[in-house]
Short mmCIF file of C-alpha atoms and ligand atoms in Angstrom, two decimals:
data_model
loop_
_atom_site.label_atom_id
_atom_site.label_comp_id
_atom_site.label_asym_id
_atom_site.label_seq_id
_atom_site.Cartn_x
_atom_site.Cartn_y
_atom_site.Cartn_z
CA UNK A 78 0.03 0.01 0.11
CA UNK A 79 1.08 3.55 0.66
CA UNK A 80 3.63 2.72 3.31
CA UNK A 81 5.54 0.96 0.60
CA UNK A 82 8.56 3.43 0.58
CA UNK A 83 8.92 3.31 4.24
CA UNK A 84 8.36 -0.39 4.30
CA UNK A 85 10.97 -0.93 1.74
CA UNK A 86 13.51 1.23 3.64
CA UNK A 87 12.66 -0.65 6.85
CA UNK A 88 13.22 -3.96 5.22
CA UNK A 89 16.63 -2.86 4.27
CA UNK A 90 17.26 -2.12 7.91
CA UNK A 91 16.65 1.40 8.16
CA UNK A 92 15.46 2.21 11.69
CA UNK A 93 14.51 5.77 10.70
CA UNK A 94 11.99 4.52 8.22
CA UNK A 95 10.50 2.16 10.80
CA UNK A 96 10.35 4.80 13.45
CA UNK A 97 8.31 6.78 10.94
CA UNK A 98 6.03 3.84 10.61
CA UNK A 99 5.86 3.64 14.31
CA UNK A 100 5.02 7.22 14.71
CA UNK A 101 2.26 6.80 12.15
CA UNK A 102 0.58 3.87 13.67
CA UNK A 103 1.40 4.12 17.48
CA UNK A 104 -1.73 5.81 18.44
CA UNK A 105 -4.27 3.67 16.50
CA UNK A 106 -2.37 0.36 17.45
CA UNK A 107 -2.25 1.48 21.16
CA UNK A 108 -6.02 2.30 21.08
CA UNK A 109 -6.77 -0.95 19.62
CA UNK A 110 -4.93 -2.71 22.19
CA UNK A 111 -6.43 -0.52 24.95
CA UNK A 112 -9.89 -1.18 23.82
CA UNK A 113 -9.12 -4.86 23.72
CA UNK A 114 -7.32 -5.51 27.00
CA UNK A 115 -8.58 -2.46 28.96
CA UNK A 116 -5.42 -1.49 30.89
CA UNK A 117 -3.09 1.21 29.57
CA UNK A 118 0.13 -0.64 30.68
CA UNK A 119 -0.84 -3.99 28.99
CA UNK A 120 -1.88 -1.92 25.99
CA UNK A 121 1.54 -0.26 25.91
CA UNK A 122 3.22 -3.68 26.40
CA UNK A 123 1.19 -5.19 23.53
CA UNK A 124 1.96 -2.18 21.13
CA UNK A 125 5.50 -2.18 22.08
CA UNK A 126 5.89 -5.87 21.48
CA UNK A 127 3.91 -5.69 18.15
CA UNK A 128 6.55 -2.92 16.90
CA UNK A 129 9.43 -5.07 18.14
CA UNK A 130 8.13 -8.06 16.37
CA UNK A 131 7.28 -6.29 13.26
CA UNK A 132 10.67 -4.72 13.11
CA UNK A 133 12.34 -8.01 13.53
CA UNK A 134 10.35 -9.79 11.02
CA UNK A 135 9.84 -7.07 8.50
CA UNK A 136 11.88 -8.77 5.99
CA UNK A 137 9.29 -11.41 5.86
CA UNK A 138 6.55 -8.97 4.77
CA UNK A 139 6.05 -9.32 1.12
CA UNK A 140 2.95 -8.06 -0.51
CA UNK A 141 0.67 -7.69 2.47
CA UNK A 142 -0.20 -4.28 3.50
CA UNK A 143 2.00 -3.13 6.48
CA UNK A 144 -0.85 -1.78 8.44
CA UNK A 145 -2.95 -5.03 8.31
CA UNK A 146 0.10 -7.13 9.11
CA UNK A 147 1.01 -4.88 12.18
CA UNK A 148 -2.49 -5.08 13.47
CA UNK A 149 -2.59 -8.75 12.92
CA UNK A 150 0.61 -9.04 15.14
CA UNK A 151 -0.94 -6.87 17.81
CA UNK A 152 -4.24 -8.83 17.62
CA UNK A 153 -2.60 -12.19 18.07
CA UNK A 154 -0.60 -10.59 21.03
CA UNK A 155 -4.06 -9.59 22.53
CA UNK A 156 -5.41 -13.19 22.19
CA UNK A 157 -2.13 -14.45 23.86
CA UNK A 158 -2.72 -11.86 26.65
CA UNK A 159 -6.29 -13.41 27.23
CA UNK A 160 -5.09 -16.91 26.94
CA UNK A 161 -2.11 -16.70 29.30
CA UNK A 162 -2.35 -13.55 31.08
CA UNK A 163 0.94 -13.06 29.54
CA UNK A 164 2.80 -9.69 29.61
CA UNK A 165 5.33 -8.50 27.11
CA UNK A 166 7.84 -5.92 26.21
CA UNK A 167 9.61 -5.35 29.65
CA UNK A 168 11.67 -2.46 28.89
CA UNK A 169 15.37 -3.75 28.62
CA UNK A 170 16.71 -1.17 30.88
CA UNK A 171 19.56 -3.02 32.52
CA UNK A 172 21.88 -0.58 30.82
CA UNK A 173 20.39 2.61 30.98
CA UNK A 174 21.85 3.97 27.70
CA UNK A 175 20.39 1.16 25.69
CA UNK A 176 17.10 2.34 25.28
CA UNK A 177 15.30 5.52 26.09
CA UNK A 178 11.72 6.10 25.54
CA UNK A 179 9.86 6.23 28.56
CA UNK A 180 7.33 8.81 27.81
CA UNK A 181 5.98 11.28 30.23
CA UNK A 182 2.38 10.48 30.91
CA UNK A 183 0.22 13.42 30.55
CA UNK A 184 -3.25 12.65 31.42
CA UNK A 185 -5.38 15.84 31.00
CA UNK A 186 -7.31 16.02 34.08
CA UNK A 187 -10.22 17.68 32.43
CA UNK A 188 -10.42 15.10 29.74
CA UNK A 189 -10.52 12.43 32.53
CA UNK A 190 -13.34 14.21 34.27
CA UNK A 191 -15.11 14.31 31.10
CA UNK A 192 -14.40 10.72 30.30
CA UNK A 193 -17.96 10.73 31.28
CA UNK A 194 -20.13 8.14 32.67
CA UNK A 195 -21.01 7.70 28.95
CA UNK A 196 -17.69 6.55 27.87
CA UNK A 197 -17.36 4.31 30.93
CA UNK A 198 -20.56 2.54 29.97
CA UNK A 199 -19.43 2.01 26.35
CA UNK A 200 -16.13 0.58 27.46
CA UNK A 201 -17.93 -1.72 29.90
CA UNK A 202 -20.25 -2.89 27.08
CA UNK A 203 -17.24 -3.62 24.73
CA UNK A 204 -15.46 -5.55 27.47
CA UNK A 205 -18.59 -7.73 27.88
CA UNK A 206 -18.14 -9.03 24.19
CA UNK A 207 -16.38 -12.12 23.57
CA UNK A 208 -12.88 -11.55 22.07
CA UNK A 209 -13.59 -12.21 18.37
CA UNK A 210 -16.68 -9.92 18.39
CA UNK A 211 -14.70 -7.24 20.49
CA UNK A 212 -11.77 -7.26 18.00
CA UNK A 213 -14.00 -6.77 15.10
CA UNK A 214 -15.92 -4.00 16.37
CA UNK A 215 -12.78 -2.20 17.63
CA UNK A 216 -11.19 -2.46 14.34
CA UNK A 217 -14.34 -1.05 12.64
CA UNK A 218 -15.48 1.59 15.14
CA UNK A 219 -12.35 2.50 16.87
CA UNK A 220 -9.75 2.08 14.06
CA UNK A 221 -12.31 3.01 11.26
CA UNK A 222 -10.98 0.00 9.17
CA UNK A 223 -12.96 -1.22 6.08
CA UNK A 224 -14.39 -4.69 6.22
CA UNK A 225 -11.83 -6.08 3.76
CA UNK A 226 -8.96 -4.54 5.86
CA UNK A 227 -10.55 -6.24 8.88
CA UNK A 228 -10.73 -9.45 7.20
CA UNK A 229 -7.06 -9.08 6.38
CA UNK A 230 -6.14 -8.60 10.01
CA UNK A 231 -8.34 -11.32 11.31
CA UNK A 232 -7.65 -13.76 8.51
CA UNK A 233 -11.47 -14.62 8.12
CA UNK A 234 -13.81 -14.25 5.23
CA UNK A 235 -15.69 -11.05 4.77
CA UNK A 236 -19.04 -12.69 5.70
CA UNK A 237 -17.50 -13.52 9.14
CA UNK A 238 -16.42 -9.92 9.64
CA UNK A 239 -19.79 -8.62 8.66
CA UNK A 240 -21.50 -10.95 11.19
CA UNK A 241 -19.14 -10.23 14.03
CA UNK A 242 -19.61 -6.64 13.66
CA UNK A 243 -23.36 -6.76 13.51
CA UNK A 244 -23.59 -9.14 16.48
CA UNK A 245 -21.25 -6.99 18.60
CA UNK A 246 -23.27 -3.83 17.76
CA UNK A 247 -26.48 -5.62 18.80
CA UNK A 248 -24.96 -6.73 22.15
CA UNK A 249 -23.42 -3.35 22.86
CA UNK A 250 -26.67 -1.75 22.13
CA UNK A 251 -28.56 -4.26 24.31
CA UNK A 252 -26.10 -3.55 27.07
CA UNK A 253 -26.30 0.20 26.81
CA UNK A 254 -30.12 0.07 26.62
CA UNK A 255 -30.02 -0.97 30.22
CA UNK A 256 -29.32 2.59 31.13
CA UNK A 257 -32.36 4.53 30.32
CA UNK A 258 -30.59 7.92 29.54
CA UNK A 259 -28.22 6.51 27.15
CA UNK A 260 -30.25 6.52 24.00
CA UNK A 261 -32.86 8.98 24.81
CA UNK A 262 -34.00 9.64 21.30
CA UNK A 263 -34.65 5.93 20.48
CA UNK A 264 -36.81 5.35 23.38
CA UNK A 265 -40.44 4.94 22.26
CA UNK A 266 -41.73 7.36 24.84
CA UNK A 267 -39.22 10.07 23.70
CA UNK A 268 -41.56 10.87 20.96
CA UNK A 269 -43.91 12.38 23.53
CA UNK A 270 -41.45 15.21 23.99
CA UNK B 232 -48.61 -6.73 12.40
CA UNK B 233 -47.01 -8.16 9.10
CA UNK B 234 -45.19 -6.12 6.65
CA UNK B 235 -46.97 -4.76 3.72
CA UNK B 236 -46.22 -7.20 0.78
CA UNK B 237 -44.85 -4.53 -1.48
CA UNK B 238 -41.97 -3.74 0.91
CA UNK B 239 -38.95 -5.76 0.25
CA UNK B 240 -37.88 -8.58 2.50
CA UNK B 241 -37.03 -7.58 6.09
CA UNK B 242 -33.35 -6.88 6.22
CA UNK B 243 -31.18 -9.08 8.62
CA UNK B 244 -29.24 -7.49 11.43
CA UNK B 245 -26.00 -7.96 9.39
CA UNK B 246 -27.44 -6.18 6.45
CA UNK B 247 -28.52 -3.11 8.63
CA UNK B 248 -25.05 -3.13 10.22
CA UNK B 249 -23.29 -3.32 6.95
CA UNK B 250 -25.62 -0.85 5.43
CA UNK B 251 -24.40 1.63 8.11
CA UNK B 252 -20.87 1.00 7.09
CA UNK B 253 -21.54 1.38 3.32
CA UNK B 254 -20.41 -2.23 2.96
CA UNK B 255 -23.30 -3.64 1.10
CA UNK B 256 -23.20 -4.20 -2.72
CA UNK B 257 -25.40 -1.84 -4.75
CA UNK B 258 -28.43 -4.27 -5.04
CA UNK B 259 -28.58 -4.97 -1.19
CA UNK B 260 -27.95 -1.37 -0.35
CA UNK B 261 -30.91 -0.40 -2.64
CA UNK B 262 -33.04 -3.07 -1.18
CA UNK B 263 -32.32 -2.12 2.44
CA UNK B 264 -32.82 1.51 1.80
CA UNK B 265 -35.99 0.89 0.13
CA UNK B 266 -37.38 -1.29 2.91
CA UNK B 267 -36.06 1.02 5.63
CA UNK B 268 -37.78 3.98 4.05
CA UNK B 269 -41.17 2.28 4.49
CA UNK B 270 -40.74 0.42 7.66
CA UNK B 271 -40.64 2.28 11.03
CA UNK B 272 -39.50 -0.72 12.85
CA UNK B 273 -36.39 -1.22 10.72
CA UNK B 274 -35.87 2.52 10.82
CA UNK B 275 -35.65 2.29 14.63
CA UNK B 276 -33.39 -0.79 14.42
CA UNK B 277 -31.06 1.16 12.04
CA UNK B 278 -31.09 4.06 14.30
CA UNK B 279 -30.17 2.00 17.29
CA UNK B 280 -27.16 0.49 15.66
CA UNK B 281 -26.12 3.78 14.23
CA UNK B 282 -26.13 5.44 17.79
CA UNK B 283 -24.35 2.43 19.12
CA UNK B 284 -21.53 2.71 16.46
CA UNK B 285 -21.32 6.51 17.24
CA UNK B 286 -21.05 5.96 20.91
CA UNK B 287 -18.17 3.72 20.26
CA UNK B 288 -16.58 6.07 17.83
CA UNK B 289 -16.90 8.87 20.41
CA UNK B 290 -14.50 7.02 22.77
CA UNK B 291 -11.42 9.28 22.83
CA UNK B 292 -8.21 8.20 21.15
CA UNK B 293 -5.84 8.09 24.10
CA UNK B 294 -2.25 8.84 24.06
CA UNK B 295 0.13 5.85 24.65
CA UNK B 296 1.47 5.90 28.13
CA UNK B 297 4.97 5.73 26.80
CA UNK B 298 6.99 6.16 23.61
CA UNK B 299 7.59 2.97 21.69
CA UNK B 300 11.19 1.90 20.68
CA UNK B 301 12.81 -0.71 18.62
CA UNK B 302 16.11 -2.38 18.92
CA UNK B 303 18.76 -0.64 16.87
CA UNK B 304 18.79 -3.45 14.16
CA UNK B 305 16.48 -6.01 13.22
CA UNK B 306 17.27 -9.50 14.79
CA UNK B 307 20.28 -8.01 16.70
CA UNK B 308 20.70 -7.37 20.37
CA UNK B 309 19.28 -4.29 21.81
CA UNK B 310 21.87 -1.73 21.51
CA UNK B 311 21.61 2.06 21.41
CA UNK B 312 22.97 3.03 18.15
CA UNK B 313 22.48 6.65 16.92
CA UNK B 314 22.09 6.72 13.16
CA UNK B 315 25.23 8.64 12.37
CA UNK B 316 24.95 11.42 10.01
CA UNK B 317 21.33 11.19 9.64
CA UNK B 318 20.73 14.87 9.96
CA UNK B 319 24.19 15.62 8.50
CA UNK B 320 23.03 16.18 4.85
CA UNK B 321 19.95 18.04 5.87
CA UNK B 322 20.77 21.76 5.60
CA UNK B 323 17.65 22.97 7.33
CA UNK B 324 14.50 21.46 8.50
CA UNK B 325 13.07 18.67 6.42
CA UNK B 326 9.52 18.44 5.49
CA UNK B 327 7.93 15.19 5.70
CA UNK B 328 4.40 14.63 5.04
CA UNK B 329 2.88 11.30 5.90
CA UNK B 330 -0.45 10.41 4.67
CA UNK B 331 -2.09 7.99 6.99
CA UNK B 332 -4.64 5.38 6.47
CA UNK B 333 -6.86 7.21 3.90
CA UNK B 334 -8.57 6.26 0.79
CA UNK B 335 -9.86 9.78 0.42
CA UNK B 336 -9.12 10.88 -3.08
CA UNK B 337 -6.82 13.86 -3.52
CA UNK B 338 -9.01 17.03 -3.67
CA UNK B 339 -7.20 20.32 -3.69
CA UNK B 340 -8.76 23.09 -1.68
CA UNK B 341 -9.20 26.59 -2.98
CA UNK B 342 -5.69 27.93 -2.69
CA UNK B 343 -2.71 26.09 -4.21
CA UNK B 344 0.03 28.28 -2.71
CA UNK B 345 1.53 25.51 -0.85
CA UNK B 346 4.84 24.26 -2.26
CA UNK B 347 4.78 20.85 -0.59
CA UNK B 348 1.70 19.70 -2.35
CA UNK B 349 3.19 19.97 -5.68
CA UNK B 350 6.11 17.86 -4.49
CA UNK B 351 3.97 15.15 -3.27
CA UNK B 352 4.10 11.98 -5.09
CA UNK B 353 2.57 8.92 -3.60
CA UNK B 354 2.21 9.10 0.16
CA UNK B 355 5.47 10.66 1.27
CA UNK B 356 6.74 13.87 0.16
CA UNK B 357 10.06 15.57 1.02
CA UNK B 358 10.71 19.06 0.34
CA UNK B 359 12.34 22.16 1.47
CA UNK B 360 10.98 23.73 4.58
CA UNK B 361 8.27 26.28 4.26
CA UNK B 362 8.68 29.05 6.72
CA UNK B 363 5.70 30.45 8.53
CA UNK B 364 6.27 34.01 7.38
CA UNK B 365 6.66 32.94 3.84
CA UNK B 366 3.40 31.07 3.56
CA UNK B 367 1.05 33.40 1.82
CA UNK B 368 -2.14 31.57 2.91
CA UNK B 369 -1.02 30.72 6.24
CA UNK B 370 -3.43 32.29 8.64
CA UNK B 371 -1.00 31.86 11.38
CA UNK B 372 1.01 34.69 12.92
CA UNK B 373 2.93 32.34 14.94
CA UNK B 374 6.03 34.35 15.66
CA UNK B 375 3.92 36.91 17.31
CA UNK B 376 3.02 34.57 20.00
CA UNK B 377 6.17 33.59 21.28
CA UNK B 378 8.09 35.79 23.82
CA UNK B 379 9.93 38.72 22.49
CA UNK B 380 13.23 37.51 23.83
CA UNK B 381 13.22 34.51 21.78
CA UNK B 382 15.76 34.73 19.04
CA UNK B 383 14.14 35.56 15.72
CA UNK B 384 17.12 34.83 13.84
CA UNK B 385 17.19 31.34 15.16
CA UNK B 386 13.59 31.01 14.80
CA UNK B 387 13.77 31.57 11.12
CA UNK B 388 16.13 28.71 10.77
CA UNK B 389 14.30 26.36 13.06
CA UNK B 390 10.86 26.72 11.97
CA UNK B 391 8.87 24.37 9.77
CA UNK B 392 5.30 24.39 8.54
CA UNK B 393 3.66 21.26 6.83
CA UNK B 394 0.53 21.53 4.82
CA UNK B 395 -2.20 18.91 4.23
CA UNK B 396 -2.16 18.55 0.48
CA UNK B 397 -5.74 17.53 0.56
CA UNK B 398 -6.50 20.76 2.37
CA UNK B 399 -4.18 23.57 2.20
CA UNK B 400 -5.91 25.27 5.21
CA UNK B 401 -4.84 22.59 7.52
CA UNK B 402 -1.24 23.21 8.71
CA UNK B 403 1.04 22.38 11.39
CA UNK B 404 3.91 24.71 12.29
CA UNK B 405 6.69 23.78 14.54
CA UNK B 406 9.46 25.94 15.89
CA UNK B 407 12.15 25.89 18.66
CA UNK B 408 13.79 28.97 20.13
CA UNK B 409 17.17 27.76 18.99
CA UNK B 410 18.72 25.11 16.93
CA UNK B 411 21.37 24.21 19.29
CA UNK B 412 21.24 23.82 23.13
CA UNK B 413 23.69 23.22 25.80
CA UNK B 414 23.26 19.86 27.82
CA UNK B 415 22.18 22.13 30.79
CA UNK B 416 20.07 24.48 28.59
CA UNK B 417 16.28 24.80 28.21
CA UNK B 418 14.47 24.31 24.99
CA UNK B 419 11.24 25.98 24.20
CA UNK B 420 9.03 24.42 21.51
CA UNK B 421 6.12 26.35 19.91
CA UNK B 422 3.65 25.06 17.47
CA UNK B 423 0.50 26.07 15.79
CA UNK B 424 -2.34 23.93 14.56
CA UNK B 425 -4.45 25.70 11.84
CA UNK B 426 -7.43 25.09 9.67
CA UNK B 427 -9.01 22.26 11.44
CA UNK B 428 -12.03 23.20 13.68
CA UNK B 429 -11.84 19.95 15.59
CA UNK B 430 -8.14 20.45 16.58
CA UNK B 431 -7.14 20.32 20.17
CA UNK B 432 -3.66 20.27 21.72
CA UNK B 433 -4.27 16.83 22.77
CA UNK B 434 -3.83 15.62 19.08
CA UNK B 435 -0.26 16.71 19.00
CA UNK B 436 2.64 14.27 19.76
CA UNK B 437 5.90 15.77 20.39
CA UNK B 438 8.92 13.47 20.34
CA UNK B 439 12.52 14.33 20.62
CA UNK B 440 14.37 11.52 19.00
CA UNK B 441 17.83 10.18 17.87
CA UNK B 442 18.11 7.30 15.72
CA UNK B 443 15.34 5.06 16.61
CA UNK B 444 14.81 6.14 20.21
CA UNK B 445 12.94 9.07 21.60
CA UNK B 446 11.43 10.75 24.34
CA UNK B 447 7.91 12.16 24.43
CA UNK B 448 7.70 15.81 25.32
CA UNK B 449 4.51 16.74 27.07
CA UNK B 450 3.01 19.87 25.86
CA UNK B 451 2.71 22.31 28.76
CA UNK B 452 0.13 25.06 27.51
CA UNK B 453 -1.98 26.34 24.99
CA UNK B 454 -0.59 29.65 23.95
CA UNK B 455 -3.63 30.86 22.08
CA UNK B 456 -6.85 29.76 20.63
CA UNK B 457 -8.73 31.76 17.77
CA UNK B 458 -11.20 30.69 15.11
CA UNK B 459 -8.86 28.93 12.86
CA UNK B 460 -5.75 27.96 14.93
CA UNK B 461 -4.43 26.91 18.26
CA UNK B 462 -0.87 27.55 19.51
CA UNK B 463 0.86 25.25 21.96
CA UNK B 464 4.06 25.42 23.72
CA UNK B 465 6.34 23.43 25.85
CA UNK B 466 9.57 24.34 27.84
CA UNK B 467 12.06 21.54 28.67
CA UNK B 468 15.06 21.21 30.74
CA UNK B 469 17.56 19.23 28.50
CA UNK B 470 19.13 17.94 31.67
CA UNK B 471 15.72 16.52 32.90
CA UNK B 472 14.79 14.71 29.78
CA UNK B 473 15.80 11.02 29.81
CA UNK B 474 18.25 11.20 26.84
CA UNK B 475 20.91 8.62 26.05
CA UNK B 476 24.36 9.01 27.10
CA UNK B 477 26.22 10.71 25.87
CA UNK B 478 23.50 13.34 25.70
CA UNK B 479 25.35 15.50 23.06
CA UNK B 480 24.33 14.85 19.61
CA UNK B 481 21.92 15.45 16.71
CA UNK B 482 18.23 14.85 17.38
CA UNK B 483 15.01 15.36 15.49
CA UNK B 484 12.10 17.14 17.11
CA UNK B 485 9.12 15.62 15.57
CA UNK B 486 5.46 16.72 15.95
CA UNK B 487 2.65 14.64 14.53
CA UNK B 488 -0.88 15.54 14.18
CA UNK B 489 -3.60 13.13 13.08
CA UNK B 490 -6.83 14.36 11.59
CA UNK B 491 -9.80 13.47 13.63
CA UNK B 492 -12.09 13.73 10.40
CA UNK B 493 -11.67 10.07 9.93
CA UNK B 494 -9.27 10.46 7.01
CA UNK B 495 -6.33 9.24 9.19
CA UNK B 496 -4.16 11.94 7.53
CA UNK B 497 -1.17 12.69 9.69
CA UNK B 498 0.89 15.84 9.38
CA UNK B 499 4.44 15.05 10.45
CA UNK B 500 6.67 18.15 11.07
CA UNK B 501 10.34 17.65 11.80
CA UNK B 502 13.13 19.94 12.96
CA UNK B 503 16.79 19.19 13.65
CA UNK B 504 18.00 20.05 17.15
CA UNK B 505 21.51 19.67 18.36
CA UNK B 506 22.63 19.24 21.79
CA UNK B 507 26.13 19.93 22.75
ZN1 LIG C 285 -38.75 -3.82 8.50
#
């Protein structure tokens, strides 16, 4: 796809090119993992491990789009996380000069406060989904991927993607409808207003 | 009550969901649209799915809790290895525009004064820096927003503006108050996001990096907000940043700004910074 130039350079061992790919995908990849596993530290571990593996294996990437391939690596790590409660990507900090990169966490207090009840309920409803449905709907509604791209990440047919997304939405909706104020406009009695 | 016979078959849950995503083929889409138009129940089902999808899409994109790194070389042991001379051949700031995950066709906006767009080929464009004060269409008066004691002479050398080629109004400017700092110095970074009403400072990622390692720099404040742009600033003690030993060397200050319009287009502004 369009990362071709950077991927080509990264395949030849150019860390700058790979770093640019990381810069481009770190936020979406991290958010995919975050919505899958819930915890920021686990999500960051998974994203870090996915980047490390992608970098180590990038020479094996042929025609597949880098993005799908990267997300597939991260998705597999999420499944591993669920299966084994495994953690990844401990920073190799035995020698402090090997790696820097501990970012400074800057949670915006205001945003936290506004991370309203609403978002909490949405997260809760996503976490109630089984892993397959959860991943499909995250790739669609968090990452904005098209169905064929999702099929590439998941390695399943389009029909399966369609069905997982639909069932996930129905379950999330059902979950959210337990909270009467969540969908005011869809409640039948709302027409009375 | 049964559906009227003339209304096409009741769409399935999957069809309604895929309809929302524009993922049905033309025939199926037409059939669902026609049915929904005449069936209040299905209209309500569709609305419910749509609001559910929107609720998920409204979750904030969060900032990673740390900067990601890679080993210096694939399949080799982890080792700090600055990429020697990477900045060496670059006279001034280098412009890089990275298009993200977009399938949006290129559609030039009104003005076409931006040099970088014409240099764009494919998804990645390199070109000369476009200085803020030179950008005819740039609505920013960035340099007016930095303290008067900042060196204008240095600022001119260490300023870059990148423009979204799909939308020349959308720009990201980045500057530092000097190109070179002492290891015990303070670096002031200023930036301006223009032309995107949905922009906020939280969308900016600022990283000081060398080779494939970097530290994320938190943005300390918004310097101004007006109808079409937002300024941001951060002041950093070089000594307090977790930079690799030896600290002296050539770094790249990178600001990325990803559009929130669903296009995934990322503006990527880079400036060389030397610490000695
Ligand atoms: Zn119906």
